[in-house]
JSON list of C-alpha atoms in Angstrom, two decimals:
[
{"chain": "T", "resi": 10, "resn": "MET", "atom": "CA", "xyz": [-5.99, 16.72, -10.02]},
{"chain": "T", "resi": 11, "resn": "LYS", "atom": "CA", "xyz": [-3.75, 19.77, -9.82]},
{"chain": "T", "resi": 12, "resn": "ILE", "atom": "CA", "xyz": [-3.81, 21.50, -6.48]},
{"chain": "T", "resi": 13, "resn": "ASN", "atom": "CA", "xyz": [-1.20, 24.11, -5.66]},
{"chain": "T", "resi": 14, "resn": "LEU", "atom": "CA", "xyz": [-0.40, 24.31, -1.97]},
{"chain": "T", "resi": 15, "resn": "SER", "atom": "CA", "xyz": [1.27, 27.20, -0.18]},
{"chain": "T", "resi": 16, "resn": "ASP", "atom": "CA", "xyz": [4.20, 26.50, 2.15]},
{"chain": "T", "resi": 17, "resn": "SER", "atom": "CA", "xyz": [1.87, 26.83, 5.14]},
{"chain": "T", "resi": 18, "resn": "GLU", "atom": "CA", "xyz": [-0.67, 24.47, 3.61]},
{"chain": "T", "resi": 19, "resn": "TRP", "atom": "CA", "xyz": [2.09, 21.89, 3.06]},
{"chain": "T", "resi": 20, "resn": "LYS", "atom": "CA", "xyz": [2.83, 21.97, 6.80]},
{"chain": "T", "resi": 21, "resn": "LEU", "atom": "CA", "xyz": [-0.80, 21.29, 7.65]},
{"chain": "T", "resi": 22, "resn": "MET", "atom": "CA", "xyz": [-1.21, 18.64, 4.96]},
{"chain": "T", "resi": 23, "resn": "ASN", "atom": "CA", "xyz": [1.95, 16.85, 6.13]},
{"chain": "T", "resi": 24, "resn": "GLN", "atom": "CA", "xyz": [0.31, 16.44, 9.53]},
{"chain": "T", "resi": 25, "resn": "LEU", "atom": "CA", "xyz": [-2.82, 14.96, 7.95]},
{"chain": "T", "resi": 26, "resn": "TRP", "atom": "CA", "xyz": [-0.77, 12.62, 5.76]},
{"chain": "T", "resi": 27, "resn": "LYS", "atom": "CA", "xyz": [1.07, 11.37, 8.85]},
{"chain": "T", "resi": 28, "resn": "LYS", "atom": "CA", "xyz": [-2.10, 10.80, 10.84]},
{"chain": "T", "resi": 29, "resn": "SER", "atom": "CA", "xyz": [-5.70, 11.22, 9.87]},
{"chain": "T", "resi": 30, "resn": "PRO", "atom": "CA", "xyz": [-8.36, 11.98, 10.59]},
{"chain": "T", "resi": 31, "resn": "MET", "atom": "CA", "xyz": [-7.49, 14.82, 12.96]},
{"chain": "T", "resi": 32, "resn": "THR", "atom": "CA", "xyz": [-9.57, 17.45, 14.69]},
{"chain": "T", "resi": 33, "resn": "ILE", "atom": "CA", "xyz": [-8.82, 21.16, 14.69]},
{"chain": "T", "resi": 34, "resn": "THR", "atom": "CA", "xyz": [-7.59, 20.83, 18.28]},
{"chain": "T", "resi": 35, "resn": "GLU", "atom": "CA", "xyz": [-5.26, 17.97, 17.35]},
{"chain": "T", "resi": 36, "resn": "LEU", "atom": "CA", "xyz": [-3.90, 19.87, 14.35]},
{"chain": "T", "resi": 37, "resn": "THR", "atom": "CA", "xyz": [-3.35, 22.99, 16.44]},
{"chain": "T", "resi": 38, "resn": "ALA", "atom": "CA", "xyz": [-1.44, 20.98, 19.05]},
{"chain": "T", "resi": 39, "resn": "SER", "atom": "CA", "xyz": [0.66, 19.12, 16.49]},
{"chain": "T", "resi": 40, "resn": "LEU", "atom": "CA", "xyz": [1.67, 22.32, 14.67]},
{"chain": "T", "resi": 41, "resn": "LYS", "atom": "CA", "xyz": [2.04, 24.58, 17.72]},
{"chain": "T", "resi": 42, "resn": "GLU", "atom": "CA", "xyz": [5.78, 24.09, 18.26]},
{"chain": "T", "resi": 43, "resn": "GLU", "atom": "CA", "xyz": [6.72, 24.41, 14.59]},
{"chain": "T", "resi": 44, "resn": "THR", "atom": "CA", "xyz": [4.40, 27.28, 13.66]},
{"chain": "T", "resi": 45, "resn": "SER", "atom": "CA", "xyz": [2.83, 28.90, 16.76]},
{"chain": "T", "resi": 46, "resn": "TRP", "atom": "CA", "xyz": [-0.47, 28.92, 14.87]},
{"chain": "T", "resi": 47, "resn": "GLY", "atom": "CA", "xyz": [-3.64, 29.30, 16.88]},
{"chain": "T", "resi": 48, "resn": "LYS", "atom": "CA", "xyz": [-6.98, 27.60, 16.38]},
{"chain": "T", "resi": 49, "resn": "ASN", "atom": "CA", "xyz": [-8.35, 30.38, 14.16]},
{"chain": "T", "resi": 50, "resn": "THR", "atom": "CA", "xyz": [-5.40, 30.12, 11.78]},
{"chain": "T", "resi": 51, "resn": "ILE", "atom": "CA", "xyz": [-5.92, 26.36, 11.49]},
{"chain": "T", "resi": 52, "resn": "ILE", "atom": "CA", "xyz": [-9.64, 26.87, 10.83]},
{"chain": "T", "resi": 53, "resn": "THR", "atom": "CA", "xyz": [-8.91, 29.41, 8.09]},
{"chain": "T", "resi": 54, "resn": "MET", "atom": "CA", "xyz": [-6.34, 27.13, 6.44]},
{"chain": "T", "resi": 55, "resn": "LEU", "atom": "CA", "xyz": [-8.67, 24.12, 6.58]},
{"chain": "T", "resi": 56, "resn": "SER", "atom": "CA", "xyz": [-11.39, 26.20, 4.93]},
{"chain": "T", "resi": 57, "resn": "ARG", "atom": "CA", "xyz": [-9.02, 27.15, 2.11]},
{"chain": "T", "resi": 58, "resn": "LEU", "atom": "CA", "xyz": [-7.90, 23.55, 1.72]},
{"chain": "T", "resi": 59, "resn": "GLU", "atom": "CA", "xyz": [-11.54, 22.43, 1.56]},
{"chain": "T", "resi": 60, "resn": "VAL", "atom": "CA", "xyz": [-12.22, 24.91, -1.25]},
{"chain": "T", "resi": 61, "resn": "LYS", "atom": "CA", "xyz": [-9.15, 23.59, -3.11]},
{"chain": "T", "resi": 62, "resn": "GLY", "atom": "CA", "xyz": [-10.42, 20.05, -2.68]},
{"chain": "T", "resi": 63, "resn": "ALA", "atom": "CA", "xyz": [-7.39, 18.92, -0.65]},
{"chain": "T", "resi": 64, "resn": "VAL", "atom": "CA", "xyz": [-9.25, 18.07, 2.58]},
{"chain": "T", "resi": 65, "resn": "CYS", "atom": "CA", "xyz": [-12.71, 17.20, 3.74]},
{"chain": "T", "resi": 66, "resn": "TYR", "atom": "CA", "xyz": [-14.26, 16.32, 7.05]},
{"chain": "T", "resi": 67, "resn": "LYS", "atom": "CA", "xyz": [-16.71, 13.98, 8.65]},
{"chain": "T", "resi": 68, "resn": "PRO", "atom": "CA", "xyz": [-18.72, 15.04, 11.65]},
{"chain": "T", "resi": 69, "resn": "GLY", "atom": "CA", "xyz": [-17.30, 13.45, 14.77]},
{"chain": "T", "resi": 70, "resn": "ILE", "atom": "CA", "xyz": [-18.80, 12.88, 18.19]},
{"chain": "T", "resi": 71, "resn": "ARG", "atom": "CA", "xyz": [-17.46, 16.17, 19.54]},
{"chain": "T", "resi": 72, "resn": "ALA", "atom": "CA", "xyz": [-15.56, 17.71, 16.62]},
{"chain": "T", "resi": 73, "resn": "LYS", "atom": "CA", "xyz": [-15.11, 17.52, 12.87]},
{"chain": "T", "resi": 74, "resn": "GLN", "atom": "CA", "xyz": [-12.61, 14.89, 11.75]},
{"chain": "T", "resi": 75, "resn": "TYR", "atom": "CA", "xyz": [-10.43, 16.22, 8.90]},
{"chain": "T", "resi": 76, "resn": "PHE", "atom": "CA", "xyz": [-8.61, 14.03, 6.42]},
{"chain": "T", "resi": 77, "resn": "PRO", "atom": "CA", "xyz": [-6.77, 14.55, 3.13]},
{"chain": "T", "resi": 78, "resn": "THR", "atom": "CA", "xyz": [-8.58, 13.91, -0.15]},
{"chain": "T", "resi": 79, "resn": "ILE", "atom": "CA", "xyz": [-5.35, 13.93, -2.16]},
{"chain": "T", "resi": 80, "resn": "THR", "atom": "CA", "xyz": [-2.29, 11.79, -1.69]},
{"chain": "T", "resi": 81, "resn": "GLN", "atom": "CA", "xyz": [1.07, 13.23, -0.79]},
{"chain": "T", "resi": 82, "resn": "ARG", "atom": "CA", "xyz": [2.44, 11.75, -4.02]},
{"chain": "T", "resi": 83, "resn": "ASP", "atom": "CA", "xyz": [-0.20, 13.53, -6.15]},
{"chain": "T", "resi": 84, "resn": "ALA", "atom": "CA", "xyz": [0.45, 16.83, -4.37]},
{"chain": "T", "resi": 85, "resn": "ALA", "atom": "CA", "xyz": [4.21, 16.42, -4.84]},
{"chain": "T", "resi": 86, "resn": "GLN", "atom": "CA", "xyz": [3.73, 15.64, -8.54]},
{"chain": "T", "resi": 87, "resn": "ALA", "atom": "CA", "xyz": [1.58, 18.74, -9.03]},
{"chain": "T", "resi": 88, "resn": "GLU", "atom": "CA", "xyz": [4.15, 20.86, -7.17]},
{"chain": "T", "resi": 89, "resn": "THR", "atom": "CA", "xyz": [7.00, 19.43, -9.25]},
{"chain": "T", "resi": 90, "resn": "ASP", "atom": "CA", "xyz": [5.15, 20.06, -12.52]},
{"chain": "T", "resi": 91, "resn": "SER", "atom": "CA", "xyz": [4.35, 23.62, -11.43]},
{"chain": "T", "resi": 92, "resn": "PHE", "atom": "CA", "xyz": [7.96, 24.29, -10.39]},
{"chain": "T", "resi": 93, "resn": "LEU", "atom": "CA", "xyz": [9.42, 22.89, -13.60]},
{"chain": "T", "resi": 94, "resn": "GLY", "atom": "CA", "xyz": [6.95, 24.88, -15.67]},
{"chain": "T", "resi": 95, "resn": "LYS", "atom": "CA", "xyz": [7.62, 28.18, -13.90]},
{"chain": "T", "resi": 96, "resn": "VAL", "atom": "CA", "xyz": [11.36, 27.99, -13.46]},
{"chain": "T", "resi": 97, "resn": "TYR", "atom": "CA", "xyz": [12.61, 25.77, -16.27]},
{"chain": "T", "resi": 98, "resn": "GLY", "atom": "CA", "xyz": [9.91, 26.01, -18.92]},
{"chain": "T", "resi": 99, "resn": "GLY", "atom": "CA", "xyz": [8.97, 22.38, -18.23]},
{"chain": "T", "resi": 100, "resn": "SER", "atom": "CA", "xyz": [12.47, 21.07, -18.98]},
{"chain": "T", "resi": 101, "resn": "LEU", "atom": "CA", "xyz": [13.76, 18.51, -16.49]},
{"chain": "T", "resi": 102, "resn": "GLY", "atom": "CA", "xyz": [17.02, 18.39, -18.45]},
{"chain": "T", "resi": 103, "resn": "LEU", "atom": "CA", "xyz": [17.55, 22.13, -17.99]},
{"chain": "T", "resi": 104, "resn": "MET", "atom": "CA", "xyz": [16.99, 21.79, -14.25]},
{"chain": "T", "resi": 105, "resn": "VAL", "atom": "CA", "xyz": [19.47, 18.92, -13.91]},
{"chain": "T", "resi": 106, "resn": "ASN", "atom": "CA", "xyz": [22.00, 20.77, -16.08]},
{"chain": "T", "resi": 107, "resn": "THR", "atom": "CA", "xyz": [21.66, 23.84, -13.84]},
{"chain": "T", "resi": 108, "resn": "MET", "atom": "CA", "xyz": [22.32, 21.69, -10.78]},
{"chain": "T", "resi": 109, "resn": "VAL", "atom": "CA", "xyz": [25.33, 20.01, -12.42]},
{"chain": "T", "resi": 110, "resn": "GLU", "atom": "CA", "xyz": [26.82, 23.34, -13.49]},
{"chain": "T", "resi": 111, "resn": "GLY", "atom": "CA", "xyz": [26.26, 24.71, -9.99]},
{"chain": "T", "resi": 112, "resn": "GLN", "atom": "CA", "xyz": [28.00, 21.63, -8.55]},
{"chain": "T", "resi": 113, "resn": "ARG", "atom": "CA", "xyz": [24.95, 20.87, -6.42]},
{"chain": "T", "resi": 114, "resn": "LEU", "atom": "CA", "xyz": [24.85, 17.14, -7.12]},
{"chain": "T", "resi": 115, "resn": "SER", "atom": "CA", "xyz": [26.69, 14.82, -4.77]},
{"chain": "T", "resi": 116, "resn": "GLN", "atom": "CA", "xyz": [27.98, 11.42, -5.84]},
{"chain": "T", "resi": 117, "resn": "GLU", "atom": "CA", "xyz": [24.99, 9.96, -4.00]},
{"chain": "T", "resi": 118, "resn": "ASP", "atom": "CA", "xyz": [22.63, 12.17, -6.03]},
{"chain": "T", "resi": 119, "resn": "ILE", "atom": "CA", "xyz": [24.31, 11.10, -9.27]},
{"chain": "T", "resi": 120, "resn": "ALA", "atom": "CA", "xyz": [24.02, 7.41, -8.33]},
{"chain": "T", "resi": 121, "resn": "GLU", "atom": "CA", "xyz": [20.35, 7.90, -7.46]},
{"chain": "T", "resi": 122, "resn": "LEU", "atom": "CA", "xyz": [19.66, 9.63, -10.79]},
{"chain": "T", "resi": 123, "resn": "ALA", "atom": "CA", "xyz": [21.48, 6.86, -12.66]},
{"chain": "T", "resi": 124, "resn": "ALA", "atom": "CA", "xyz": [19.35, 4.23, -10.91]},
{"chain": "T", "resi": 125, "resn": "ILE", "atom": "CA", "xyz": [16.16, 6.13, -11.75]},
{"chain": "T", "resi": 126, "resn": "LEU", "atom": "CA", "xyz": [17.16, 6.44, -15.41]},
{"chain": "T", "resi": 127, "resn": "GLU", "atom": "CA", "xyz": [18.06, 2.78, -15.59]},
{"chain": "T", "resi": 128, "resn": "LYS", "atom": "CA", "xyz": [14.71, 1.85, -14.07]},
{"chain": "T", "resi": 129, "resn": "ALA", "atom": "CA", "xyz": [13.00, 4.03, -16.70]},
{"chain": "T", "resi": 130, "resn": "GLY", "atom": "CA", "xyz": [14.91, 2.25, -19.46]},
{"chain": "T", "resi": 131, "resn": "GLY", "atom": "CA", "xyz": [17.31, 5.10, -20.22]},
{"chain": "T", "resi": 132, "resn": "GLU", "atom": "CA", "xyz": [21.00, 4.97, -20.83]},
{"chain": "T", "resi": 133, "resn": "THR", "atom": "CA", "xyz": [23.19, 6.07, -17.90]},
{"chain": "T", "resi": 134, "resn": "GLN", "atom": "CA", "xyz": [26.57, 6.02, -19.66]}
]
């Protein structure tokens, strides 16, 4: 399932992935310091996320209980695929090469990439 989330939607979804279900009041309180969003903003965003199929709710005793319908891993995979497609024409190699040429990879990053490639069965040297 490919769902593209805006930066604001990621903030809200991160709250639901940390703890769910949550009510609108709980979401508003948890995001207040970071975003200053009011209740109406949260309601609008939840409506958009419902349409996208990223959240749903169950009626609660006093308020709707919202929870994610997609995993954080699936959302991250869709975001990664979208980014690679838009910026690098789908080429992971081109992205890594750009980072290497820009000297944006630390020794720790290189070691992590080598471990990932080894796990995948690739050659690291």
